[in-house]
Amino acid sequence: MKKLLSAVIGIAACALCAAAAAEKMDEYSATFVKERMCPLPKSVELFDAYVSFSKDSAILFSTANPLPETDRQTLRDEAKMLFKFSPALKFSTDASCAEIPAEGYRIDIDENGVRIGASGLEGLVHSLKTLRQISELDRADASKRVLAHCKISDAPTLKNRMIHLCLFPELTPDRFEKYLRLAWYYKFNYVVIDGWGAMPLDKHPEFSFDKRIDKKTFKRWIDFCKKYAITPVPQVQIWGHASQSQEFSAKHVFENRSPEFANMFEPLGWTYCYSNPKTMPYLKEVIAETMELFGNPPFFHFGCDEAYDRNTCYACRKKNPAEHFAAVINEFSDFVKSRGARAIIWHDTLLDAENPAWEKQIVHGDASAEASLGKISKDIAIADWQYFPQTEFPTSVFFKSKGFDVLAAPWREKSGVYAFARCVKENGLFGFLQTTWNEPFKNIDVVFFHAAQAAWSG
C-alpha cells in the first residue's frame, strides 16, 4: 500500500513538473522575444522556463543522413562566432528530418537541453541564427546566455532571397563586411556584390579606382559566404552606369585616369558603346576574372539600368536599337552560361516609358526597347526594381507573361517591400532581390530587417 501511494505521489509530482514546464510565456514577454527574431519563424511556442546556455552546454543536431565532418566543423565555427563560446555539438540521424523542407529547421528546448532537426546544413545554419536571436545574456554571468523553453518550426516560403550590396570605393572594408554579415544573419541566401570600381582585378587594374579592396580581404568575404551558406553573386555593368559611379558624382573610372579607353563609351560617357570592336572583348576579360574571383558563381548580374545615352554615337545611331541591345545582351549571357552562370539584368530600359500601361512604374525605355523583348534570351532573369509604396506590380507580371524569370527588387519603402514579396508569392515569380544603394544605414530597418522578413515569408 505504501509503495502504491508513493508511486501515485511520484506520478502526480511528475505531472505537476510537466505542467509547470508547459506553462506558456506571458504575452508581454513572448512579444519581446518574437520581435527580436528575424525572419519570424512560421511556428513559435514559448514557455515560461529557461535553460542556461554556455560552453558547458550541448546542442543535439539531427539530420536525415549523417553530416560530413566539413559540415560539422562549419557548425562548430558558426556557434563560436555567434555565441563567443563553443558549446558541445552532438550529431545524430533521424529519418523524420527528411520531411523538413530545404533550409527549414525545428528547434526544441526544454529541461533536457537543446535539440535541432533539419534536412541538411543550410537549415542547421539558420537554426543557430534563430538561437542567437532568442538568447539573452545571463543576468549573473555575462559569459553565459539563457534560452527560453520553446518549440520552433520554420522554412522559407521564397526559394531565392537575394540582397544587392554596393561596394563603393568610399566604404571602409569593415563597414561593407558588416553589411555582408547582416545579410547572412537575416537569412538571405544570395548576396549580389556590385563592384562600383572597387573590385581587385589584376588583368585590368584601370577598371577600378585607386581606392579598391585588396584581394586578401575580398577573398575572406567570399570564403565566409561560401562556408556559411550565402552565395555571392557578382555584378558588372555592361550598359548604363559605365562610369562606375552615380549620376550626380561627376566621377568616371576611365575618363580622367585612362583616356585611351574613352571611345569605349557613348559620347556622354555614361553607357558603353559596342560599335567599338574592343568593348565586348575587354568586358568579357573583366567578367571572366570577376567570375574567378567569386569562385564560379551560379548567377552574374549585368546591370543595364539607366542607360540614358544608349545608341548615341555616330555608328550606334544607325543601328536598330532593339536588335543591337538583344545581340549584345545575348552574347554576354551565352558567355557566362558557358562558364556555369545565369545572367540577370535590371528591367527599366526594356519597357516604353510612353506606354500608359506602365504609368506610375519605374520605366526608362522607349518603343524600340520594348520591341527587343522578343529577341532577348529567356535564359536571362529580369530584376524589376520598383521603389514606390505600391501594391500592384504590372511590370513583373508582364515580364513573366513573356516567359522570363522575374526577381522583385524593392528598396527602402517598407510597404512596397512587403507588397513586392507578396507579388512574388502570389504570382510564382523567380525570387526577391532587396536593393540597398548608397544610404543603407539610414534605412537599415527596412533594407535588412523588414526585407529579410518579406523575403523569407513572402
XYZ file of C-alpha atoms in Angstrom:
458
model
C 0.000 0.000 0.000
C 2.810 2.394 0.936
C 4.615 1.563 -2.292
C 1.456 2.211 -4.309
C 0.859 5.528 -2.514
C 4.476 6.523 -3.123
C 4.143 5.711 -6.816
C 0.948 7.737 -7.124
C 2.573 10.708 -5.383
C 5.600 10.401 -7.719
C 3.398 10.348 -10.796
C 1.482 13.368 -9.545
C 4.723 15.234 -8.877
C 5.948 14.492 -12.391
C 2.643 15.696 -13.792
C 2.945 18.935 -11.832
C 6.501 19.437 -13.112
C 5.372 18.794 -16.681
C 2.517 21.232 -16.266
C 4.891 23.857 -14.917
C 7.289 23.299 -17.803
C 4.447 23.596 -20.298
C 3.126 26.920 -18.999
C 3.056 29.398 -21.879
C 5.114 32.570 -21.721
C 3.029 35.672 -20.953
C 2.098 37.906 -23.883
C 4.427 40.768 -22.944
C 7.479 38.509 -22.713
C 6.561 36.496 -25.806
C 6.156 39.676 -27.846
C 9.586 40.890 -26.733
C 11.242 37.616 -27.746
C 9.408 37.364 -31.075
C 10.252 40.930 -32.068
C 13.939 40.026 -31.895
C 13.517 37.135 -34.319
C 14.117 37.883 -37.974
C 12.725 36.366 -40.030
C 9.938 35.439 -37.609
C 9.536 31.643 -37.817
C 6.265 30.211 -39.072
C 5.523 28.421 -35.801
C 6.743 29.628 -32.394
C 5.691 28.339 -28.978
C 7.417 29.970 -26.000
C 7.260 28.735 -22.417
C 7.951 30.427 -19.102
C 11.093 28.482 -18.262
C 14.746 28.889 -19.211
C 17.881 26.839 -19.667
C 21.382 28.143 -19.093
C 23.491 28.065 -22.254
C 27.282 28.170 -22.053
C 30.457 26.395 -23.125
C 29.379 23.511 -20.897
C 26.071 23.099 -22.759
C 25.283 20.763 -25.621
C 23.247 21.018 -28.823
C 21.965 17.844 -30.446
C 21.733 18.201 -34.240
C 19.686 15.629 -36.160
C 19.588 15.188 -39.927
C 18.137 12.557 -42.226
C 21.617 11.485 -43.309
C 24.962 11.753 -41.492
C 26.663 15.130 -41.851
C 30.183 15.097 -43.291
C 32.912 16.348 -40.973
C 33.327 19.555 -43.000
C 29.685 20.491 -42.274
C 30.097 19.629 -38.601
C 33.109 21.908 -38.387
C 31.171 24.693 -40.092
C 28.521 24.432 -37.365
C 31.170 24.481 -34.628
C 32.738 27.592 -36.131
C 29.395 29.316 -36.536
C 28.299 28.557 -32.974
C 31.529 30.048 -31.645
C 31.115 33.111 -33.862
C 27.528 33.703 -32.720
C 27.852 32.966 -29.006
C 31.540 33.749 -28.325
C 31.970 30.312 -26.805
C 31.959 26.756 -28.111
C 29.061 24.601 -26.910
C 29.388 20.850 -27.323
C 27.753 19.834 -30.596
C 26.402 16.319 -30.920
C 25.149 14.741 -34.131
C 22.624 12.020 -34.884
C 20.405 10.822 -37.714
C 16.606 10.934 -37.692
C 14.607 9.722 -40.690
C 11.792 12.199 -39.933
C 14.158 15.087 -40.747
C 13.825 14.179 -44.434
C 10.332 15.698 -44.266
C 11.688 19.129 -43.254
C 11.779 21.439 -46.320
C 15.062 22.696 -47.745
C 16.613 25.363 -45.466
C 13.950 24.587 -42.866
C 14.570 23.536 -39.269
C 12.872 22.707 -35.974
C 14.061 23.651 -32.507
C 13.014 22.036 -29.206
C 14.338 23.484 -25.962
C 13.280 22.198 -22.547
C 14.804 20.970 -19.322
C 16.548 18.236 -21.324
C 18.503 20.746 -23.393
C 18.602 21.992 -26.990
C 17.602 19.727 -29.868
C 17.596 20.821 -33.517
C 16.475 18.958 -36.624
C 16.936 19.832 -40.313
C 17.214 18.126 -43.668
C 20.710 19.492 -44.238
C 23.411 22.005 -43.377
C 21.525 25.115 -44.565
C 18.667 24.536 -42.126
C 21.052 23.909 -39.233
C 22.928 27.128 -40.040
C 19.649 29.066 -39.984
C 18.637 27.438 -36.696
C 21.775 28.714 -34.962
C 20.946 32.260 -36.042
C 17.483 31.852 -34.528
C 19.015 30.542 -31.295
C 21.232 33.614 -31.132
C 18.253 35.908 -31.723
C 16.145 34.450 -28.894
C 19.029 34.160 -26.421
C 19.696 36.690 -23.668
C 22.752 37.302 -21.530
C 22.627 35.624 -18.148
C 21.994 38.346 -15.545
C 24.535 36.860 -13.119
C 27.263 35.823 -15.575
C 27.854 37.655 -18.875
C 29.857 34.725 -20.214
C 26.631 32.705 -20.349
C 23.323 33.078 -22.122
C 19.815 31.836 -21.358
C 17.324 30.273 -23.751
C 13.586 30.073 -23.215
C 11.915 26.693 -23.447
C 10.353 26.662 -26.879
C 9.146 24.733 -29.911
C 10.013 26.426 -33.197
C 9.393 25.192 -36.729
C 10.349 27.150 -39.816
C 11.186 27.065 -43.518
C 11.348 29.779 -46.178
C 8.417 30.421 -48.499
C 10.576 32.036 -51.200
C 13.451 29.999 -52.552
C 15.642 32.788 -53.987
C 16.222 35.521 -51.391
C 18.816 37.957 -52.663
C 20.198 41.243 -51.375
C 22.163 43.703 -53.504
C 25.145 45.354 -51.767
C 27.203 48.129 -53.335
C 30.955 48.016 -52.884
C 31.509 51.771 -53.157
C 35.145 52.957 -53.007
C 34.113 55.308 -50.169
C 33.045 52.396 -47.954
C 35.541 51.043 -45.475
C 36.099 47.283 -45.645
C 34.784 46.959 -42.066
C 31.505 48.627 -42.913
C 30.960 46.548 -46.044
C 31.692 43.396 -44.064
C 29.083 44.498 -41.520
C 26.518 44.730 -44.337
C 27.571 41.300 -45.582
C 27.197 39.715 -42.154
C 23.800 41.356 -41.626
C 22.627 39.821 -44.897
C 23.833 36.422 -43.703
C 22.384 36.828 -40.187
C 18.933 37.664 -41.540
C 18.902 34.560 -43.750
C 19.263 35.875 -47.274
C 20.755 33.068 -49.353
C 22.327 35.179 -52.132
C 24.272 38.428 -51.942
C 24.806 40.397 -55.156
C 28.029 42.398 -54.827
C 28.006 45.396 -57.167
C 31.644 46.373 -57.805
C 31.387 50.164 -58.435
C 35.055 50.478 -59.389
C 36.363 48.889 -56.201
C 36.939 45.282 -57.309
C 40.508 43.947 -57.007
C 41.177 42.955 -60.628
C 44.704 42.130 -61.816
C 44.379 41.952 -65.598
C 42.618 45.317 -65.889
C 43.523 47.458 -62.864
C 42.297 50.539 -64.761
C 38.756 49.145 -64.362
C 38.870 50.211 -60.710
C 39.504 53.472 -58.904
C 42.757 53.801 -56.960
C 40.860 53.075 -53.770
C 39.930 49.425 -54.242
C 39.520 46.440 -51.956
C 42.648 44.344 -51.586
C 42.378 40.798 -52.841
C 43.060 39.165 -49.477
C 40.136 40.980 -47.867
C 37.839 40.197 -50.768
C 38.769 36.520 -50.720
C 37.960 36.415 -46.996
C 34.471 37.739 -47.738
C 33.857 35.186 -50.484
C 35.119 32.347 -48.289
C 32.824 33.498 -45.467
C 29.810 33.469 -47.792
C 30.513 30.049 -49.199
C 31.198 28.479 -45.830
C 28.028 29.766 -44.186
C 25.523 29.124 -46.980
C 25.061 32.551 -48.572
C 26.034 32.507 -52.246
C 27.993 35.534 -53.571
C 26.902 36.845 -56.983
C 28.938 39.467 -58.918
C 27.584 42.486 -60.743
C 29.480 44.214 -63.545
C 27.701 46.916 -65.553
C 27.718 46.293 -69.314
C 25.369 49.081 -70.453
C 24.461 52.134 -68.324
C 26.495 53.281 -65.300
C 29.601 52.555 -67.365
C 31.393 55.304 -65.450
C 31.027 53.027 -62.392
C 29.607 55.952 -60.476
C 26.246 57.511 -59.734
C 24.840 60.219 -61.961
C 25.458 63.053 -59.512
C 29.013 62.093 -58.543
C 30.837 63.523 -61.621
C 33.300 60.633 -61.322
C 34.415 58.350 -64.141
C 36.770 55.454 -63.586
C 38.276 55.776 -67.078
C 37.891 59.271 -68.499
C 40.394 61.070 -66.274
C 42.768 58.246 -65.456
C 42.827 56.254 -68.704
C 41.640 58.497 -71.567
C 42.827 55.956 -74.132
C 39.669 53.984 -73.296
C 37.320 56.931 -73.915
C 35.991 55.573 -77.228
C 34.585 52.504 -75.433
C 31.767 54.793 -74.274
C 28.969 56.710 -75.931
C 29.797 60.439 -76.369
C 28.420 61.426 -72.964
C 30.463 58.682 -71.274
C 27.569 57.111 -69.360
C 26.879 53.995 -71.470
C 29.215 51.502 -73.129
C 29.457 51.683 -76.912
C 29.586 48.368 -78.742
C 30.353 49.915 -82.106
C 33.930 49.883 -80.820
C 35.064 46.290 -81.548
C 37.282 46.343 -78.447
C 34.485 46.967 -75.920
C 32.989 43.495 -75.752
C 36.309 41.557 -75.616
C 37.523 43.937 -72.900
C 34.416 43.436 -70.753
C 34.498 39.680 -71.295
C 38.010 39.649 -69.812
C 36.738 41.683 -66.836
C 33.789 39.324 -66.401
C 35.963 36.197 -66.632
C 38.341 37.453 -63.932
C 35.413 38.530 -61.756
C 33.838 35.075 -62.033
C 37.123 33.529 -60.972
C 37.307 35.937 -58.029
C 33.811 34.829 -56.937
C 34.613 31.141 -57.297
C 32.432 30.437 -60.351
C 29.063 31.864 -59.241
C 25.670 30.462 -60.362
C 24.420 33.929 -61.408
C 26.023 37.026 -62.918
C 24.289 40.415 -62.766
C 24.938 42.667 -65.791
C 23.163 45.759 -64.509
C 21.896 47.519 -67.679
C 19.766 50.095 -65.824
C 19.500 53.824 -66.569
C 21.263 53.608 -69.932
C 20.075 57.085 -70.865
C 22.543 57.841 -73.664
C 22.361 54.455 -75.387
C 22.845 54.326 -79.150
C 24.044 57.929 -79.463
C 27.429 57.733 -81.215
C 27.592 58.224 -84.995
C 27.822 54.442 -85.572
C 25.249 53.268 -82.990
C 22.686 55.800 -84.235
C 22.444 53.841 -87.492
C 21.658 50.519 -85.791
C 18.257 49.065 -84.967
C 18.149 49.706 -81.183
C 16.153 46.584 -80.328
C 18.337 44.255 -82.377
C 21.513 45.960 -81.161
C 20.680 45.579 -77.438
C 19.416 41.997 -77.846
C 22.554 40.966 -79.711
C 24.806 42.460 -77.017
C 22.974 41.060 -74.003
C 22.526 37.615 -75.580
C 26.237 37.348 -76.336
C 27.156 38.225 -72.758
C 24.525 35.796 -71.483
C 25.984 32.982 -73.591
C 29.465 33.918 -72.367
C 28.642 33.446 -68.660
C 26.378 30.468 -69.402
C 29.351 28.655 -70.917
C 31.029 29.162 -67.521
C 28.104 27.837 -65.498
C 26.327 31.097 -64.598
C 22.982 32.623 -65.470
C 22.601 36.296 -66.409
C 20.464 38.825 -64.503
C 19.632 42.329 -65.787
C 17.621 45.289 -64.458
C 14.291 45.876 -66.161
C 13.867 49.624 -66.675
C 15.268 50.188 -70.170
C 13.274 47.227 -71.538
C 9.900 48.989 -71.325
C 8.492 52.027 -73.114
C 8.113 54.985 -70.746
C 5.353 56.366 -73.037
C 3.241 53.220 -72.701
C 0.237 54.087 -70.459
C 0.273 50.547 -69.079
C 3.390 51.485 -67.085
C 2.009 54.660 -65.560
C 3.415 55.180 -62.040
C 6.008 52.448 -62.658
C 9.764 52.999 -62.947
C 10.458 52.682 -66.681
C 13.218 54.323 -68.755
C 12.973 52.708 -72.182
C 11.256 53.526 -75.447
C 9.171 51.660 -78.010
C 12.261 50.145 -79.626
C 13.455 48.845 -76.259
C 10.157 47.100 -75.580
C 10.372 45.578 -79.052
C 13.647 43.906 -78.078
C 11.934 41.644 -75.532
C 11.083 39.074 -78.174
C 14.718 38.904 -79.177
C 16.237 38.506 -75.700
C 17.159 35.028 -74.460
C 14.790 33.574 -71.871
C 17.885 32.318 -70.053
C 18.209 35.871 -68.716
C 16.413 36.679 -65.456
C 14.932 40.178 -65.192
C 15.180 42.114 -61.921
C 12.239 44.521 -61.788
C 13.093 47.430 -59.476
C 10.045 49.341 -58.247
C 10.595 51.679 -55.320
C 7.219 53.304 -54.654
C 4.685 52.405 -51.894
C 2.557 50.441 -54.346
C 0.543 47.227 -54.078
C 0.358 46.246 -57.754
C 3.354 45.370 -59.925
C 2.160 45.082 -63.526
C 5.677 45.169 -64.940
C 6.702 41.986 -63.107
C 3.547 40.172 -64.168
C 4.143 41.342 -67.749
C 7.720 40.065 -67.872
C 6.606 36.695 -66.538
C 3.886 36.518 -69.203
C 6.634 36.956 -71.795
C 8.431 33.880 -70.475
C 11.087 35.474 -68.272
C 12.044 34.562 -64.732
C 11.474 37.698 -62.648
C 13.130 38.965 -59.474
C 11.179 41.543 -57.457
C 13.564 44.322 -56.403
C 12.298 46.878 -53.838
C 14.323 49.479 -51.927
C 13.554 51.482 -48.789
C 9.748 51.892 -48.862
C 8.575 49.401 -46.223
C 5.039 48.864 -47.512
C 6.448 48.339 -51.001
C 8.917 45.762 -49.695
C 6.151 43.611 -48.215
C 3.803 44.132 -51.166
C 6.502 43.109 -53.663
C 7.241 39.952 -51.670
C 3.529 39.072 -51.789
C 3.652 39.617 -55.555
C 6.459 37.053 -55.784
C 4.497 34.523 -53.754
C 1.129 35.053 -55.435
C 2.455 35.124 -58.994
C 5.123 32.461 -58.655
C 7.958 34.802 -59.570
C 11.560 33.629 -59.529
C 12.625 35.406 -56.358
C 13.200 38.544 -54.309
C 16.157 40.942 -54.649
C 16.394 43.664 -51.998
C 18.427 46.698 -53.061
C 20.401 48.943 -50.685
C 22.281 51.515 -52.801
C 24.071 54.466 -51.297
C 22.429 55.046 -47.913
C 21.568 51.664 -46.402
C 22.190 52.593 -42.789
C 19.675 55.424 -42.974
C 17.068 52.741 -43.666
C 18.703 49.750 -42.000
C 15.416 48.542 -40.500
C 13.864 48.308 -43.970
C 16.695 47.146 -46.211
C 17.835 44.406 -43.843
C 15.264 43.569 -41.156
C 11.928 44.068 -42.943
C 13.287 42.920 -46.292
C 14.566 39.727 -44.705
C 11.150 39.055 -43.189
C 9.408 39.740 -46.500
C 11.889 37.632 -48.499
C 11.587 34.660 -46.141
C 7.821 34.630 -45.714
C 6.542 36.077 -48.990
